[in-house]
PDB file of C-alpha atoms in Angstrom:
ATOM      1  CA  MET A 379       0.034  -0.069   0.017  1.00 44.00           C
ATOM      2  CA  SER A 380       1.419   3.411  -1.030  1.00 43.00           C
ATOM      3  CA  GLN A 381       2.622   5.936   1.647  1.00 45.00           C
ATOM      4  CA  GLY A 382      -0.241   8.211   2.730  1.00 46.00           C
ATOM      5  CA  TRP A 383      -3.089   5.819   2.475  1.00 47.00           C
ATOM      6  CA  PRO A 384      -5.437   5.643   5.460  1.00 49.00           C
ATOM      7  CA  THR A 385      -4.627   2.670   7.611  1.00 49.00           C
ATOM      8  CA  THR A 386      -6.820   3.154  10.593  1.00 51.00           C
ATOM      9  CA  ALA A 387     -10.533   3.570  11.367  1.00 49.00           C
ATOM     10  CA  ARG A 388     -10.004   7.296  12.190  1.00 52.00           C
ATOM     11  CA  ASP A 389      -7.938   7.707   8.939  1.00 54.00           C
ATOM     12  CA  LEU A 390     -10.637   6.146   6.877  1.00 50.00           C
ATOM     13  CA  SER A 391     -13.313   8.320   8.461  1.00 51.00           C
ATOM     14  CA  GLU A 392     -11.371  11.486   7.764  1.00 56.00           C
ATOM     15  CA  HIS A 393     -10.734  10.450   4.170  1.00 53.00           C
ATOM     16  CA  ALA A 394     -14.347   9.224   3.530  1.00 52.00           C
ATOM     17  CA  THR A 395     -16.535  11.351   1.320  1.00 52.00           C
ATOM     18  CA  PRO A 396     -19.458  12.675   3.485  1.00 54.00           C
ATOM     19  CA  ALA A 397     -22.715  11.248   2.589  1.00 50.00           C
ATOM     20  CA  PRO A 398     -25.212  13.684   0.961  1.00 50.00           C
ATOM     21  CA  THR A 399     -27.460  15.575   3.352  1.00 50.00           C
ATOM     22  CA  ASP A 400     -31.158  16.206   2.868  1.00 49.00           C
ATOM     23  CA  ALA A 401     -30.585  19.697   1.544  1.00 48.00           C
ATOM     24  CA  ALA A 402     -28.406  18.187  -1.211  1.00 45.00           C
ATOM     25  CA  GLN A 403     -31.220  16.059  -2.448  1.00 47.00           C
ATOM     26  CA  THR A 404     -32.734  17.255  -5.763  1.00 44.00           C
ATOM     27  CA  ALA A 405     -36.292  17.022  -6.822  1.00 45.00           C
ATOM     28  CA  ASP A 406     -35.448  14.404  -9.449  1.00 48.00           C
ATOM     29  CA  ALA A 407     -33.398  12.158  -7.023  1.00 44.00           C
ATOM     30  CA  PRO A 408     -35.686  10.676  -4.457  1.00 45.00           C
ATOM     31  CA  VAL A 409     -34.479  10.247  -0.899  1.00 43.00           C
ATOM     32  CA  ALA A 410     -33.304   6.624  -0.389  1.00 46.00           C
ATOM     33  CA  GLU A 411     -32.443   4.837   2.711  1.00 62.00           C
ATOM     34  CA  GLN A 412     -29.184   6.035   3.868  1.00 82.00           C
ATOM     35  CA  ARG A 413     -26.347   3.326   3.274  1.00 85.00           C
ATOM     36  CA  PRO A 414     -24.223   2.654   6.306  1.00 88.00           C
ATOM     37  CA  GLU A 415     -20.752   4.263   5.886  1.00 91.00           C
ATOM     38  CA  GLU A 416     -19.091   1.028   7.139  1.00 92.00           C
ATOM     39  CA  LEU A 417     -20.108  -0.723   3.857  1.00 93.00           C
ATOM     40  CA  ARG A 418     -18.163   1.779   1.931  1.00 93.00           C
ATOM     41  CA  LEU A 419     -15.144   1.348   4.137  1.00 94.00           C
ATOM     42  CA  ILE A 420     -15.327  -2.510   3.785  1.00 94.00           C
ATOM     43  CA  GLU A 421     -15.608  -2.091  -0.008  1.00 94.00           C
ATOM     44  CA  ALA A 422     -12.564   0.050  -0.129  1.00 94.00           C
ATOM     45  CA  LEU A 423     -10.520  -2.218   2.104  1.00 93.00           C
ATOM     46  CA  LEU A 424     -11.448  -5.440   0.155  1.00 94.00           C
ATOM     47  CA  PHE A 425     -11.042  -3.902  -3.251  1.00 91.00           C
ATOM     48  CA  ALA A 426      -7.495  -2.638  -2.350  1.00 90.00           C
ATOM     49  CA  ALA A 427      -6.310  -5.782  -0.676  1.00 89.00           C
ATOM     50  CA  LYS A 428      -4.053  -8.218  -2.570  1.00 86.00           C
ATOM     51  CA  GLU A 429      -5.423 -11.227  -0.693  1.00 88.00           C
ATOM     52  CA  PRO A 430      -8.745 -12.098   0.930  1.00 91.00           C
ATOM     53  CA  LEU A 431      -9.278 -10.429   4.437  1.00 92.00           C
ATOM     54  CA  ASP A 432     -10.904 -12.100   7.307  1.00 91.00           C
ATOM     55  CA  GLU A 433     -13.374 -10.425   9.807  1.00 91.00           C
ATOM     56  CA  LYS A 434     -10.665  -9.751  12.349  1.00 91.00           C
ATOM     57  CA  ALA A 435      -8.455  -7.910   9.959  1.00 91.00           C
ATOM     58  CA  LEU A 436     -11.411  -5.907   8.748  1.00 93.00           C
ATOM     59  CA  GLY A 437     -12.608  -5.088  12.343  1.00 91.00           C
ATOM     60  CA  LYS A 438      -9.274  -3.442  13.044  1.00 91.00           C
ATOM     61  CA  ARG A 439      -9.697  -0.906  10.280  1.00 91.00           C
ATOM     62  CA  LEU A 440     -13.415  -0.184  10.972  1.00 92.00           C
ATOM     63  CA  PRO A 441     -15.059   2.190  13.512  1.00 91.00           C
ATOM     64  CA  PRO A 442     -15.462   0.629  17.046  1.00 90.00           C
ATOM     65  CA  GLY A 443     -18.679  -1.180  17.404  1.00 89.00           C
ATOM     66  CA  THR A 444     -19.166  -2.110  13.755  1.00 91.00           C
ATOM     67  CA  ASP A 445     -20.881  -5.432  13.232  1.00 93.00           C
ATOM     68  CA  VAL A 446     -18.416  -6.750  10.651  1.00 93.00           C
ATOM     69  CA  ARG A 447     -20.195 -10.061   9.928  1.00 92.00           C
ATOM     70  CA  ALA A 448     -23.601  -8.447   9.380  1.00 93.00           C
ATOM     71  CA  SER A 449     -22.091  -5.717   7.284  1.00 94.00           C
ATOM     72  CA  LEU A 450     -20.246  -8.355   5.026  1.00 95.00           C
ATOM     73  CA  LYS A 451     -23.608 -10.318   4.697  1.00 93.00           C
ATOM     74  CA  ARG A 452     -25.465  -7.288   3.723  1.00 93.00           C
ATOM     75  CA  LEU A 453     -22.703  -6.262   1.308  1.00 94.00           C
ATOM     76  CA  ALA A 454     -22.609  -9.751  -0.095  1.00 93.00           C
ATOM     77  CA  LEU A 455     -26.480  -9.495  -0.912  1.00 94.00           C
ATOM     78  CA  GLU A 456     -25.945  -6.131  -2.604  1.00 94.00           C
ATOM     79  CA  TYR A 457     -23.356  -7.615  -4.878  1.00 94.00           C
ATOM     80  CA  ALA A 458     -25.119 -10.897  -5.575  1.00 92.00           C
ATOM     81  CA  PRO A 459     -26.936  -9.677  -8.872  1.00 93.00           C
ATOM     82  CA  ARG A 460     -23.831  -7.726 -10.113  1.00 94.00           C
ATOM     83  CA  GLY A 461     -20.894  -8.702 -12.302  1.00 92.00           C
ATOM     84  CA  VAL A 462     -18.647  -8.757  -9.226  1.00 92.00           C
ATOM     85  CA  ASN A 463     -19.737 -10.824  -6.206  1.00 94.00           C
ATOM     86  CA  LEU A 464     -18.447 -10.606  -2.622  1.00 94.00           C
ATOM     87  CA  VAL A 465     -17.601 -14.151  -1.613  1.00 92.00           C
ATOM     88  CA  ARG A 466     -16.443 -15.992   1.496  1.00 91.00           C
ATOM     89  CA  ILE A 467     -13.256 -18.011   1.135  1.00 88.00           C
ATOM     90  CA  GLY A 468     -12.652 -20.009   4.305  1.00 83.00           C
ATOM     91  CA  ASN A 469     -12.619 -17.543   6.977  1.00 84.00           C
ATOM     92  CA  ALA A 470     -11.809 -14.477   4.785  1.00 90.00           C
ATOM     93  CA  TRP A 471     -13.771 -12.396   2.143  1.00 92.00           C
ATOM     94  CA  ALA A 472     -12.873 -11.091  -1.345  1.00 93.00           C
ATOM     95  CA  PHE A 473     -14.433  -9.695  -4.539  1.00 92.00           C
ATOM     96  CA  ARG A 474     -14.627 -12.258  -7.414  1.00 90.00           C
ATOM     97  CA  THR A 475     -16.056 -12.046 -10.902  1.00 87.00           C
ATOM     98  CA  ALA A 476     -19.618 -13.650 -11.023  1.00 88.00           C
ATOM     99  CA  ASN A 477     -19.337 -17.191 -11.993  1.00 85.00           C
ATOM    100  CA  ASP A 478     -21.688 -16.882 -14.912  1.00 87.00           C
ATOM    101  CA  LEU A 479     -19.463 -14.197 -16.461  1.00 86.00           C
ATOM    102  CA  ALA A 480     -16.159 -16.082 -16.309  1.00 78.00           C
ATOM    103  CA  TRP A 481     -16.407 -16.605 -20.151  1.00 79.00           C
ATOM    104  CA  LEU A 482     -15.805 -12.883 -20.594  1.00 81.00           C
ATOM    105  CA  LEU A 483     -12.289 -12.827 -19.159  1.00 75.00           C
ATOM    106  CA  PRO A 484      -9.393 -13.344 -21.183  1.00 69.00           C
ATOM    107  CA  HIS A 485      -7.296 -16.509 -20.545  1.00 57.00           C
ATOM    108  CA  GLU A 486      -3.724 -16.190 -19.282  1.00 51.00           C
ATOM    109  CA  ALA A 487      -1.023 -16.392 -21.911  1.00 45.00           C
ATOM    110  CA  VAL A 488       0.957 -18.851 -19.778  1.00 50.00           C
ATOM    111  CA  GLU A 489      -0.137 -22.312 -20.384  1.00 54.00           C
ATOM    112  CA  PRO A 490      -1.166 -23.985 -17.163  1.00 59.00           C
ATOM    113  CA  LYS A 491       0.591 -27.147 -16.036  1.00 69.00           C
ATOM    114  CA  LYS A 492      -1.540 -30.145 -15.049  1.00 81.00           C
ATOM    115  CA  LEU A 493      -1.097 -32.024 -11.945  1.00 86.00           C
ATOM    116  CA  SER A 494       0.056 -35.611 -12.160  1.00 89.00           C
ATOM    117  CA  ARG A 495      -2.599 -38.367 -11.343  1.00 89.00           C
ATOM    118  CA  ALA A 496      -0.418 -39.064  -8.219  1.00 91.00           C
ATOM    119  CA  ALA A 497      -0.475 -35.413  -7.107  1.00 92.00           C
ATOM    120  CA  VAL A 498      -4.412 -35.167  -7.744  1.00 91.00           C
ATOM    121  CA  GLU A 499      -4.886 -38.308  -5.726  1.00 91.00           C
ATOM    122  CA  THR A 500      -2.686 -37.052  -2.887  1.00 93.00           C
ATOM    123  CA  LEU A 501      -4.388 -33.684  -2.842  1.00 94.00           C
ATOM    124  CA  ALA A 502      -7.793 -35.436  -2.567  1.00 91.00           C
ATOM    125  CA  ILE A 503      -6.701 -37.542   0.264  1.00 92.00           C
ATOM    126  CA  ILE A 504      -5.285 -34.462   2.166  1.00 94.00           C
ATOM    127  CA  ALA A 505      -8.460 -32.469   1.601  1.00 93.00           C
ATOM    128  CA  TYR A 506     -10.797 -35.258   2.849  1.00 92.00           C
ATOM    129  CA  HIS A 507      -8.578 -36.965   5.529  1.00 92.00           C
ATOM    130  CA  GLN A 508      -6.681 -34.018   7.064  1.00 92.00           C
ATOM    131  CA  PRO A 509      -4.750 -33.900   9.203  1.00 93.00           C
ATOM    132  CA  VAL A 510      -2.867 -36.769   7.547  1.00 93.00           C
ATOM    133  CA  THR A 511       0.875 -37.941   7.435  1.00 94.00           C
ATOM    134  CA  ARG A 512       2.797 -38.965   4.385  1.00 93.00           C
ATOM    135  CA  ALA A 513       2.679 -42.722   5.567  1.00 93.00           C
ATOM    136  CA  GLU A 514      -1.094 -42.455   5.908  1.00 93.00           C
ATOM    137  CA  ILE A 515      -1.420 -41.049   2.465  1.00 93.00           C
ATOM    138  CA  GLU A 516       0.637 -43.982   1.082  1.00 92.00           C
ATOM    139  CA  ASP A 517      -1.536 -46.382   3.007  1.00 92.00           C
ATOM    140  CA  ILE A 518      -4.788 -44.943   1.591  1.00 89.00           C
ATOM    141  CA  ARG A 519      -3.391 -44.819  -2.002  1.00 90.00           C
ATOM    142  CA  GLY A 520      -1.822 -48.250  -1.613  1.00 88.00           C
ATOM    143  CA  VAL A 521       1.468 -47.046  -3.259  1.00 88.00           C
ATOM    144  CA  ALA A 522       4.586 -45.221  -2.178  1.00 86.00           C
ATOM    145  CA  ALA A 523       4.303 -41.437  -2.564  1.00 80.00           C
ATOM    146  CA  ALA A 524       6.806 -39.966  -5.129  1.00 77.00           C
ATOM    147  CA  LYS A 525       9.427 -37.791  -3.578  1.00 72.00           C
ATOM    148  CA  GLY A 526       8.359 -34.575  -5.403  1.00 87.00           C
ATOM    149  CA  THR A 527       4.525 -35.036  -5.015  1.00 91.00           C
ATOM    150  CA  LEU A 528       4.105 -33.273  -1.818  1.00 91.00           C
ATOM    151  CA  ASP A 529       6.715 -30.683  -2.817  1.00 90.00           C
ATOM    152  CA  VAL A 530       4.644 -29.724  -5.929  1.00 91.00           C
ATOM    153  CA  LEU A 531       1.426 -29.315  -3.772  1.00 93.00           C
ATOM    154  CA  LEU A 532       3.410 -27.270  -1.302  1.00 92.00           C
ATOM    155  CA  GLU A 533       4.546 -25.007  -4.092  1.00 90.00           C
ATOM    156  CA  THR A 534       1.144 -24.479  -5.386  1.00 90.00           C
ATOM    157  CA  GLY A 535       0.161 -23.224  -1.845  1.00 90.00           C
ATOM    158  CA  TRP A 536      -2.786 -25.639  -1.721  1.00 93.00           C
ATOM    159  CA  ILE A 537      -1.434 -27.642   1.275  1.00 94.00           C
ATOM    160  CA  ARG A 538       0.564 -26.751   4.341  1.00 92.00           C
ATOM    161  CA  PRO A 539       2.261 -28.658   7.143  1.00 93.00           C
ATOM    162  CA  ARG A 540      -0.202 -28.501  10.194  1.00 92.00           C
ATOM    163  CA  GLY A 541       2.092 -30.016  12.903  1.00 92.00           C
ATOM    164  CA  ARG A 542       3.704 -33.196  13.853  1.00 94.00           C
ATOM    165  CA  ARG A 543       2.039 -36.476  14.947  1.00 94.00           C
ATOM    166  CA  LYS A 544       2.638 -37.583  18.417  1.00 93.00           C
ATOM    167  CA  ALA A 545       4.066 -40.903  17.143  1.00 91.00           C
ATOM    168  CA  PRO A 546       7.459 -42.434  16.645  1.00 92.00           C
ATOM    169  CA  GLY A 547       9.492 -40.285  14.313  1.00 91.00           C
ATOM    170  CA  ARG A 548       6.964 -37.399  14.812  1.00 92.00           C
ATOM    171  CA  PRO A 549       5.991 -37.315  11.074  1.00 93.00           C
ATOM    172  CA  LEU A 550       4.533 -34.129   9.628  1.00 92.00           C
ATOM    173  CA  THR A 551       0.707 -33.780   9.238  1.00 94.00           C
ATOM    174  CA  PHE A 552      -0.611 -31.921   6.304  1.00 94.00           C
ATOM    175  CA  GLY A 553      -3.877 -30.027   5.599  1.00 94.00           C
ATOM    176  CA  THR A 554      -5.258 -27.705   2.909  1.00 94.00           C
ATOM    177  CA  THR A 555      -5.039 -23.887   2.827  1.00 92.00           C
ATOM    178  CA  GLU A 556      -7.415 -20.956   1.903  1.00 89.00           C
ATOM    179  CA  GLY A 557      -5.515 -20.876  -1.339  1.00 89.00           C
ATOM    180  CA  PHE A 558      -6.933 -24.324  -2.007  1.00 92.00           C
ATOM    181  CA  LEU A 559     -10.539 -23.149  -1.179  1.00 91.00           C
ATOM    182  CA  SER A 560     -10.107 -20.096  -3.414  1.00 86.00           C
ATOM    183  CA  HIS A 561      -8.717 -21.986  -6.459  1.00 86.00           C
ATOM    184  CA  PHE A 562     -11.504 -24.559  -6.446  1.00 87.00           C
ATOM    185  CA  GLY A 563     -14.294 -21.994  -5.677  1.00 83.00           C
ATOM    186  CA  LEU A 564     -15.072 -23.445  -2.270  1.00 87.00           C
ATOM    187  CA  GLU A 565     -16.412 -21.426   0.784  1.00 84.00           C
ATOM    188  CA  ARG A 566     -15.593 -24.200   3.251  1.00 87.00           C
ATOM    189  CA  LEU A 567     -14.187 -27.769   3.152  1.00 90.00           C
ATOM    190  CA  SER A 568     -17.744 -29.052   3.725  1.00 87.00           C
ATOM    191  CA  ASP A 569     -18.596 -27.926   0.272  1.00 88.00           C
ATOM    192  CA  LEU A 570     -16.469 -30.752  -1.134  1.00 89.00           C
ATOM    193  CA  PRO A 571     -18.573 -33.334  -2.990  1.00 86.00           C
ATOM    194  CA  GLY A 572     -20.049 -36.189  -1.039  1.00 81.00           C
ATOM    195  CA  LEU A 573     -20.339 -39.798  -2.129  1.00 76.00           C
ATOM    196  CA  ASP A 574     -23.604 -39.316  -4.016  1.00 77.00           C
ATOM    197  CA  GLU A 575     -22.147 -36.307  -5.947  1.00 79.00           C
ATOM    198  CA  LEU A 576     -18.915 -38.388  -6.818  1.00 74.00           C
ATOM    199  CA  LYS A 577     -21.102 -41.246  -8.127  1.00 71.00           C
ATOM    200  CA  GLY A 578     -23.138 -38.931 -10.127  1.00 72.00           C
ATOM    201  CA  ALA A 579     -19.938 -37.457 -11.712  1.00 69.00           C
ATOM    202  CA  GLY A 580     -18.899 -40.994 -12.695  1.00 67.00           C
ATOM    203  CA  LEU A 581     -15.875 -41.013 -10.522  1.00 65.00           C
ATOM    204  CA  PHE A 582     -16.857 -44.409  -8.997  1.00 66.00           C
ATOM    205  CA  ASP A 583     -17.113 -47.411 -11.138  1.00 63.00           C
ATOM    206  CA  GLY A 584     -18.319 -50.778 -10.006  1.00 63.00           C
ATOM    207  CA  GLN A 585     -19.832 -52.018  -6.727  1.00 68.00           C
ATOM    208  CA  LEU A 586     -18.540 -50.316  -3.542  1.00 66.00           C
ATOM    209  CA  PRO A 587     -18.308 -52.117  -0.216  1.00 71.00           C
ATOM    210  CA  GLU A 588     -21.212 -51.456   2.053  1.00 72.00           C
ATOM    211  CA  SER A 589     -18.873 -50.040   4.614  1.00 72.00           C
ATOM    212  CA  PHE A 590     -17.376 -47.489   2.228  1.00 70.00           C
ATOM    213  CA  ARG A 591     -17.729 -43.945   3.417  1.00 77.00           C
ATOM    214  CA  ILE A 592     -16.384 -40.533   2.350  1.00 78.00           C
ATOM    215  CA  PRO A 593     -14.809 -38.737   5.359  1.00 82.00           C
ATOM    216  CA  ALA A 594     -16.293 -35.415   6.421  1.00 80.00           C
ATOM    217  CA  PRO A 595     -13.437 -32.909   6.227  1.00 84.00           C
ATOM    218  CA  SER A 596     -13.061 -30.418   9.058  1.00 79.00           C
ATOM    219  CA  ASP A 597     -12.473 -26.747   8.760  1.00 74.00           C
ATOM    220  CA  ASP A 598     -10.924 -26.518  12.329  1.00 80.00           C
ATOM    221  CA  PRO A 599      -7.381 -25.161  11.931  1.00 83.00           C
ATOM    222  CA  ALA A 600      -6.607 -26.095  15.596  1.00 87.00           C
ATOM    223  CA  LEU A 601      -4.219 -28.952  16.147  1.00 89.00           C
ATOM    224  CA  HIS A 602      -5.827 -32.240  17.157  1.00 89.00           C
ATOM    225  CA  ASP A 603      -5.014 -33.980  20.409  1.00 90.00           C
ATOM    226  CA  ASP A 604      -2.518 -36.410  18.452  1.00 91.00           C
ATOM    227  CA  GLU A 605      -0.580 -33.331  16.968  1.00 93.00           C
ATOM    228  CA  GLU A 606       2.212 -31.204  18.168  1.00 92.00           C
ATOM    229  CA  PRO A 607       3.004 -27.745  16.890  1.00 92.00           C
ATOM    230  CA  LEU A 608       5.660 -27.217  14.203  1.00 90.00           C
ATOM    231  CA  GLU A 609       9.017 -25.998  15.527  1.00 85.00           C
ATOM    232  CA  PRO A 610      11.176 -23.053  14.263  1.00 81.00           C
ATOM    233  CA  ALA A 611      13.434 -25.429  12.609  1.00 76.00           C
ATOM    234  CA  ASP A 612      10.694 -26.799  10.447  1.00 75.00           C
ATOM    235  CA  LEU A 613      10.011 -23.352   9.044  1.00 66.00           C
ATOM    236  CA  ASP A 614      13.728 -22.929   8.303  1.00 62.00           C
ATOM    237  CA  LEU A 615      13.706 -26.067   6.225  1.00 53.00           C
ATOM    238  CA  GLY A 616      11.001 -24.434   3.995  1.00 55.00           C
ATOM    239  CA  LEU A 617       8.277 -26.890   4.973  1.00 54.00           C
ATOM    240  CA  ALA A 618       5.745 -24.105   5.452  1.00 51.00           C
ATOM    241  CA  PRO A 619       4.250 -21.993   2.639  1.00 50.00           C
ATOM    242  CA  ARG A 620       6.087 -18.827   1.743  1.00 46.00           C
ATOM    243  CA  PRO A 621       4.287 -15.753   3.183  1.00 44.00           C
ATOM    244  CA  ASP A 622       4.265 -14.087  -0.321  1.00 43.00           C
ATOM    245  CA  ALA A 623       3.200 -17.195  -2.268  1.00 42.00           C
ATOM    246  CA  SER A 624      -0.018 -16.545  -4.152  1.00 42.00           C
ATOM    247  CA  PRO A 625      -2.919 -19.199  -4.027  1.00 41.00           C
ATOM    248  CA  ASP A 626      -2.353 -20.015  -7.668  1.00 41.00           C
ATOM    249  CA  ALA A 627       1.516 -20.173  -7.556  1.00 39.00           C
ATOM    250  CA  GLY A 628       3.052 -22.386 -10.173  1.00 38.00           C
ATOM    251  CA  ALA A 629      -0.117 -22.062 -12.499  1.00 36.00           C
ATOM    252  CA  PHE A 630      -1.226 -25.559 -11.787  1.00 38.00           C
ATOM    253  CA  GLU A 631      -4.852 -26.565 -12.382  1.00 36.00           C
TER     254      GLU A 631
END
């Protein structure tokens, strides 16, 4: 953000354009319900942000007492019929082009690379079974994981190390990121397709065992009882996503 931009609620209030008064209304402009000023402030913050902002980050920039969640929901309803929608991505919010207008946008000149089948399967296992270790991924897939598969998914910013399992060897546990939700157009992990949807898409062939179930993925970022926090040395080894990495880093699809 360039120098001189408002960064606090007070600054925003000082820079905001005053709402028109009754005296400023003209005969051919009927008086409408006054729109809360916090909606304009939220619009400005989200529009200028490089990444989705969560309610806590927005609340720090808004006047005290602002009901951030209610304001976001009202703003989302306002933008619902427009060409740009306000959408929730995990615990954060951002403006996105309306889904039905995606065909208008030009395609990137860079040819996207496709994930290997092993990477796609690994990503699906992490999404549905998180937190999960490399050994658990291999056990579910039934084959050993290629050395670079997890590295590729880490580079995309779609998965992250969550912690270490309280087990011999203290293996890393992996989970998905908000970048994963953003790229695949999901608000929360529970929006992932269930068994009936996967069957309808033709992704399951043949007869499934009666005991077969699709796990219900959890959005809870807190470590489970069988996990320990990552240590500073883990971050030094580059196991965590880079702070400046974008959700679509690597242009994978």
